[in-house]
Amino acid sequence: MNSQSNTLPICEVRIPTYKRPKTLRRVLESLKDQTYPCWKAIVFDNSPEQEAKDVVSDLHDDRIIYQPHPKNIGGPKNIDLSLQAKSMLGGKYAFSIEDNNYVYPNMIKENIETLQKENINIILRNQEIRYDDDNGISQATGETTRGKWFKQGVYSPIEVHAAMFFCEGLSNGGLFWDTENIKTDFALGDFPVQDGWYQEIFRGLKVVEPIYFDARIGSVYTVIRDYKSVGRGSRLPGRLATPSKCNKATQAILRYLLDRHGSELIQKAKIIASYNDENTRILEHQLLNIMYTEHDFKHVNFINRIFLLCKHFVRAKTAGDGFQLALKACDVAQSA
């Protein structure tokens, strides 16, 4: 570490890991390549075998702290721990990155400069989607995590919520924040929702301040090779199907948001839909999912709209109360 770093604020990097020593080494080496030298990383090892211990030891960098859990606390809780808003290591800034992802050399430096320039507490940074081939080599997919739904600039909480018609809203690995001034608490704690996708949504529901979206690629989000076939990416469903994650849980969340924001939410979602034809199709399906019909439908014809409305009406009537409890918890968090 050079002498300049003694005068720079610390950036904390929280890394949840579980049985992936090779990719953990990759992300730690990407940190060592950062042009911003004043960072500290804490590795939360969730594996009882502690495979990450030797990786940290081999790198001989006192900026990296190894912290194993006494027992496996589960992936969602390990990630949630890494997203606590306040400082853990005395850092002015913080972000979390999972062990199979990695960062590009200028990311920390650029994010700090953006926070200062925009006078804002939270950045949502775009990530490149890549996959590891059979030889462990990172390969491009040509897609990003948020480029289809966000444009460069400041987003209010309701605009983040409108993005939930199309995606999770926030992405864990894209978040970067000022630990001293942030008003939003991303950590969910003992929340009644354990699914990783919906945990990201509920973090977005907790946002109480503007967020700056930076469209530049700052890091890599690694997916499995056939990610499009399991609901990640751009492939659209068939004629009568609905977009991925268009189910009881998403229905409950979007209906909750409509009750909370009213027609303004729909207007914000229409702006995102205007970015491309795929977004327009997805919005129409999601509006039908919440049985909202005050829309000029272009892609779903009348017969199919009737079919889907009936389908989603039955879904709403037979939905359990699990997500309703979670949404009530979210209301408590918003009013706190």
XYZ file of C-alpha atoms in Angstrom:
336
model
C 0.000 0.000 0.000
C 1.495 3.365 -0.998
C 1.741 6.481 1.167
C -1.181 8.163 -0.621
C -3.559 5.522 0.687
C -2.941 6.705 4.240
C -4.933 9.868 3.452
C -7.745 8.215 1.497
C -11.011 6.963 3.020
C -11.344 3.206 3.311
C -13.643 1.253 1.026
C -14.957 -1.966 2.576
C -15.508 -5.013 0.399
C -17.734 -7.745 1.829
C -17.339 -11.143 0.141
C -19.728 -13.993 1.013
C -18.215 -17.332 -0.058
C -19.056 -21.023 -0.019
C -16.894 -23.806 -1.451
C -15.572 -21.843 -4.447
C -11.878 -21.283 -3.748
C -10.891 -20.812 -7.410
C -13.323 -18.026 -8.130
C -12.732 -16.522 -4.680
C -9.068 -16.183 -5.609
C -10.123 -14.445 -8.823
C -12.215 -11.820 -7.076
C -9.520 -11.173 -4.464
C -6.903 -10.762 -7.183
C -9.223 -8.335 -8.971
C -9.292 -6.289 -5.771
C -5.504 -6.272 -5.628
C -5.575 -4.780 -9.146
C -7.737 -1.828 -8.094
C -6.417 1.626 -8.945
C -7.878 2.791 -5.622
C -5.498 1.323 -3.020
C -7.273 2.044 0.251
C -9.668 -0.870 0.613
C -10.239 -3.621 3.123
C -12.007 -6.871 2.387
C -13.726 -9.272 4.725
C -14.365 -12.826 3.505
C -17.409 -14.444 5.124
C -16.765 -18.174 4.719
C -19.957 -20.210 5.017
C -18.287 -23.593 4.487
C -17.526 -25.847 7.486
C -14.438 -27.083 5.586
C -13.121 -23.506 5.329
C -11.722 -23.828 1.798
C -11.359 -20.039 1.641
C -8.824 -19.915 4.467
C -5.873 -21.079 2.348
C -6.844 -18.724 -0.481
C -6.705 -15.705 1.816
C -3.488 -16.899 3.430
C -1.748 -17.470 0.080
C -2.372 -13.909 -1.086
C -0.338 -12.375 1.783
C -2.349 -9.142 1.851
C -3.202 -7.695 5.261
C -6.104 -5.787 3.726
C -8.002 -9.093 3.441
C -9.644 -10.415 6.611
C -10.838 -14.002 6.850
C -13.973 -14.587 8.936
C -15.455 -18.101 8.925
C -18.877 -18.827 10.349
C -18.965 -21.474 13.115
C -21.658 -23.255 11.059
C -23.341 -22.846 7.698
C -25.841 -19.992 8.099
C -27.253 -20.406 4.581
C -26.459 -18.472 1.429
C -29.147 -15.764 1.746
C -28.099 -14.915 5.316
C -24.435 -14.802 4.358
C -25.216 -12.373 1.535
C -27.489 -10.357 3.814
C -24.670 -10.000 6.338
C -22.470 -8.503 3.639
C -25.088 -5.866 2.793
C -25.304 -4.174 6.177
C -25.358 -0.459 5.501
C -23.037 0.722 8.252
C -19.302 0.224 8.439
C -17.773 -3.038 9.667
C -14.094 -2.172 9.215
C -14.047 1.593 9.641
C -14.793 2.233 5.981
C -16.360 5.349 4.523
C -17.633 3.330 1.534
C -18.775 -0.259 1.083
C -20.003 -2.827 -1.377
C -20.604 -6.567 -1.524
C -19.459 -8.975 -4.206
C -20.123 -12.701 -4.256
C -17.252 -15.141 -4.635
C -17.986 -16.141 -8.245
C -17.984 -12.537 -9.509
C -15.158 -10.018 -9.848
C -14.459 -6.309 -10.325
C -12.699 -4.265 -12.986
C -9.654 -2.177 -11.976
C -11.249 1.293 -11.831
C -14.518 0.368 -10.163
C -13.869 1.608 -6.630
C -12.209 4.811 -7.795
C -15.008 5.599 -10.258
C -17.771 4.856 -7.741
C -16.285 7.124 -5.095
C -15.892 9.913 -7.647
C -19.523 9.481 -8.732
C -20.866 9.570 -5.168
C -18.990 12.795 -4.548
C -19.901 14.407 -7.883
C -23.613 13.547 -7.679
C -23.859 14.240 -3.923
C -25.687 10.976 -3.412
C -25.360 8.042 -1.006
C -26.052 4.989 -3.192
C -24.900 3.870 -6.622
C -26.436 1.024 -8.614
C -23.621 0.083 -10.975
C -24.158 -1.894 -14.148
C -22.475 -5.302 -14.381
C -21.392 -7.362 -17.345
C -22.997 -10.812 -17.513
C -20.418 -13.522 -18.259
C -20.196 -17.274 -17.816
C -17.255 -19.544 -17.048
C -16.605 -22.132 -19.748
C -15.489 -25.716 -19.115
C -11.910 -24.517 -18.641
C -12.903 -21.842 -16.143
C -12.342 -19.023 -18.630
C -14.783 -16.121 -18.310
C -16.817 -15.687 -21.508
C -18.961 -12.734 -22.583
C -22.720 -13.074 -23.127
C -23.225 -9.625 -24.624
C -25.647 -8.655 -21.845
C -25.576 -6.578 -18.676
C -27.519 -6.903 -15.446
C -29.462 -3.630 -15.663
C -28.846 -2.087 -19.081
C -32.281 -3.050 -20.429
C -34.220 -1.263 -17.716
C -32.107 1.618 -16.382
C -30.549 4.671 -17.999
C -27.697 6.764 -16.625
C -28.925 9.108 -13.906
C -30.746 9.509 -10.607
C -33.681 7.248 -9.695
C -36.259 7.959 -7.024
C -37.618 5.071 -4.911
C -40.786 4.880 -7.018
C -38.691 4.599 -10.204
C -36.755 1.721 -8.642
C -40.078 0.105 -7.769
C -41.371 0.538 -11.331
C -38.404 -1.507 -12.573
C -39.798 -4.456 -10.613
C -42.297 -5.024 -13.407
C -39.293 -6.216 -15.436
C -36.554 -7.408 -13.070
C -35.537 -7.572 -9.401
C -35.030 -3.793 -9.325
C -31.768 -3.628 -7.422
C -28.946 -6.131 -7.837
C -26.813 -7.037 -4.824
C -23.509 -6.884 -6.667
C -24.250 -3.522 -8.277
C -24.752 -1.638 -5.011
C -22.087 0.733 -3.662
C -22.773 3.161 -0.846
C -21.588 5.781 1.626
C -21.688 4.056 5.031
C -21.743 7.340 6.968
C -24.681 9.023 5.229
C -26.862 6.263 3.802
C -30.457 6.287 5.081
C -31.502 2.960 3.550
C -30.893 -0.316 5.355
C -30.414 -3.098 2.809
C -30.064 -5.876 5.387
C -33.251 -7.924 5.797
C -32.297 -9.880 8.912
C -34.816 -12.566 9.902
C -37.123 -11.682 7.042
C -39.981 -14.031 6.057
C -38.619 -14.381 2.477
C -35.566 -16.556 1.801
C -35.496 -16.752 -2.018
C -32.518 -14.778 -3.361
C -34.432 -13.146 -6.229
C -37.138 -11.814 -3.943
C -34.671 -10.731 -1.293
C -33.247 -8.321 -3.868
C -36.760 -7.040 -4.520
C -37.388 -6.469 -0.829
C -34.126 -4.568 -0.538
C -35.457 -2.323 -3.274
C -38.726 -1.890 -1.380
C -36.721 -0.595 1.577
C -35.087 2.208 -0.436
C -35.975 5.628 1.017
C -33.585 7.905 -0.918
C -32.427 8.564 -4.486
C -30.063 6.116 -6.181
C -27.680 6.937 -9.011
C -27.519 4.373 -11.808
C -24.131 4.238 -13.507
C -24.461 2.470 -16.868
C -20.716 1.890 -17.155
C -19.541 -1.672 -16.558
C -17.869 -1.896 -13.166
C -17.832 -5.601 -12.411
C -18.793 -9.046 -13.674
C -21.850 -11.048 -12.709
C -21.192 -14.710 -13.502
C -24.051 -16.995 -14.554
C -24.320 -20.636 -15.492
C -23.773 -21.355 -19.163
C -27.429 -22.040 -20.031
C -28.736 -19.120 -17.987
C -31.373 -18.112 -20.535
C -33.105 -21.470 -20.223
C -33.568 -20.979 -16.473
C -35.118 -17.530 -16.644
C -32.080 -15.230 -16.744
C -31.577 -13.134 -19.827
C -33.663 -11.996 -22.744
C -35.528 -15.033 -24.089
C -39.273 -14.367 -24.171
C -41.821 -17.040 -23.267
C -44.407 -18.550 -25.557
C -47.701 -17.088 -26.810
C -49.780 -17.661 -23.697
C -47.010 -17.803 -21.135
C -45.937 -14.972 -18.907
C -42.461 -13.539 -18.236
C -40.156 -15.265 -15.799
C -41.063 -14.637 -12.170
C -44.626 -13.759 -13.138
C -46.219 -15.765 -10.354
C -48.109 -15.447 -7.076
C -45.233 -13.754 -5.296
C -44.638 -11.165 -8.027
C -48.381 -10.613 -8.274
C -48.555 -9.825 -4.549
C -45.598 -7.440 -4.747
C -46.824 -5.508 -7.783
C -50.352 -5.218 -6.407
C -48.850 -3.925 -3.175
C -46.811 -1.336 -5.102
C -49.849 -0.241 -7.097
C -51.806 0.293 -3.881
C -48.856 2.230 -2.461
C -48.066 4.491 -5.426
C -51.210 4.506 -7.556
C -51.159 5.287 -11.279
C -47.801 7.062 -11.006
C -46.172 3.634 -10.697
C -47.701 2.576 -14.028
C -46.527 5.779 -15.708
C -42.962 5.159 -14.530
C -43.148 1.554 -15.745
C -44.360 2.741 -19.159
C -41.197 4.816 -19.517
C -39.085 1.688 -19.000
C -41.327 -0.239 -21.411
C -40.638 2.358 -24.097
C -36.946 1.421 -24.198
C -37.538 -1.675 -26.344
C -40.202 -4.016 -27.665
C -39.333 -6.758 -25.187
C -40.001 -4.452 -22.238
C -43.374 -3.511 -23.738
C -44.369 -7.176 -23.926
C -43.245 -7.866 -20.373
C -45.131 -4.884 -18.989
C -48.348 -5.984 -20.678
C -48.067 -9.456 -19.156
C -47.313 -8.069 -15.708
C -50.217 -5.608 -15.875
C -52.491 -8.538 -16.635
C -50.847 -10.444 -13.793
C -52.123 -7.770 -11.377
C -55.424 -7.497 -13.320
C -54.778 -3.909 -14.409
C -56.635 -3.247 -17.668
C -56.445 0.552 -18.089
C -53.731 0.200 -20.694
C -53.524 0.293 -24.478
C -52.392 -3.274 -25.095
C -50.377 -3.754 -28.295
C -48.979 -7.284 -28.003
C -51.586 -9.323 -26.113
C -54.799 -9.652 -28.116
C -58.271 -9.549 -26.625
C -58.803 -13.335 -26.418
C -55.467 -13.893 -24.717
C -56.102 -10.981 -22.334
C -59.345 -12.627 -21.193
C -57.554 -15.953 -20.749
C -54.735 -14.404 -18.717
C -57.037 -12.270 -16.588
C -59.019 -15.377 -15.627
C -55.805 -17.259 -14.900
C -54.427 -14.483 -12.707
C -57.759 -13.947 -10.939
C -57.678 -17.592 -9.847
C -54.035 -17.152 -8.842
C -54.900 -14.163 -6.639
C -57.758 -16.021 -4.957
C -55.648 -19.084 -4.196
C -52.470 -17.272 -3.122
C -51.081 -18.022 0.307
C -50.321 -15.390 2.903
C -46.516 -15.765 2.988
C -45.739 -12.751 0.851
C -48.521 -10.727 2.443
C -46.725 -11.139 5.772
C -43.463 -10.065 4.154
C -45.107 -7.006 2.614
C -46.554 -6.027 5.981
C -43.028 -6.293 7.378
C -41.890 -4.022 4.577
C -44.538 -1.453 5.527
C -43.169 -1.483 9.086
C -39.647 -0.922 7.743
C -40.824 1.978 5.562
C -42.576 3.720 8.448
C -39.728 3.242 10.931
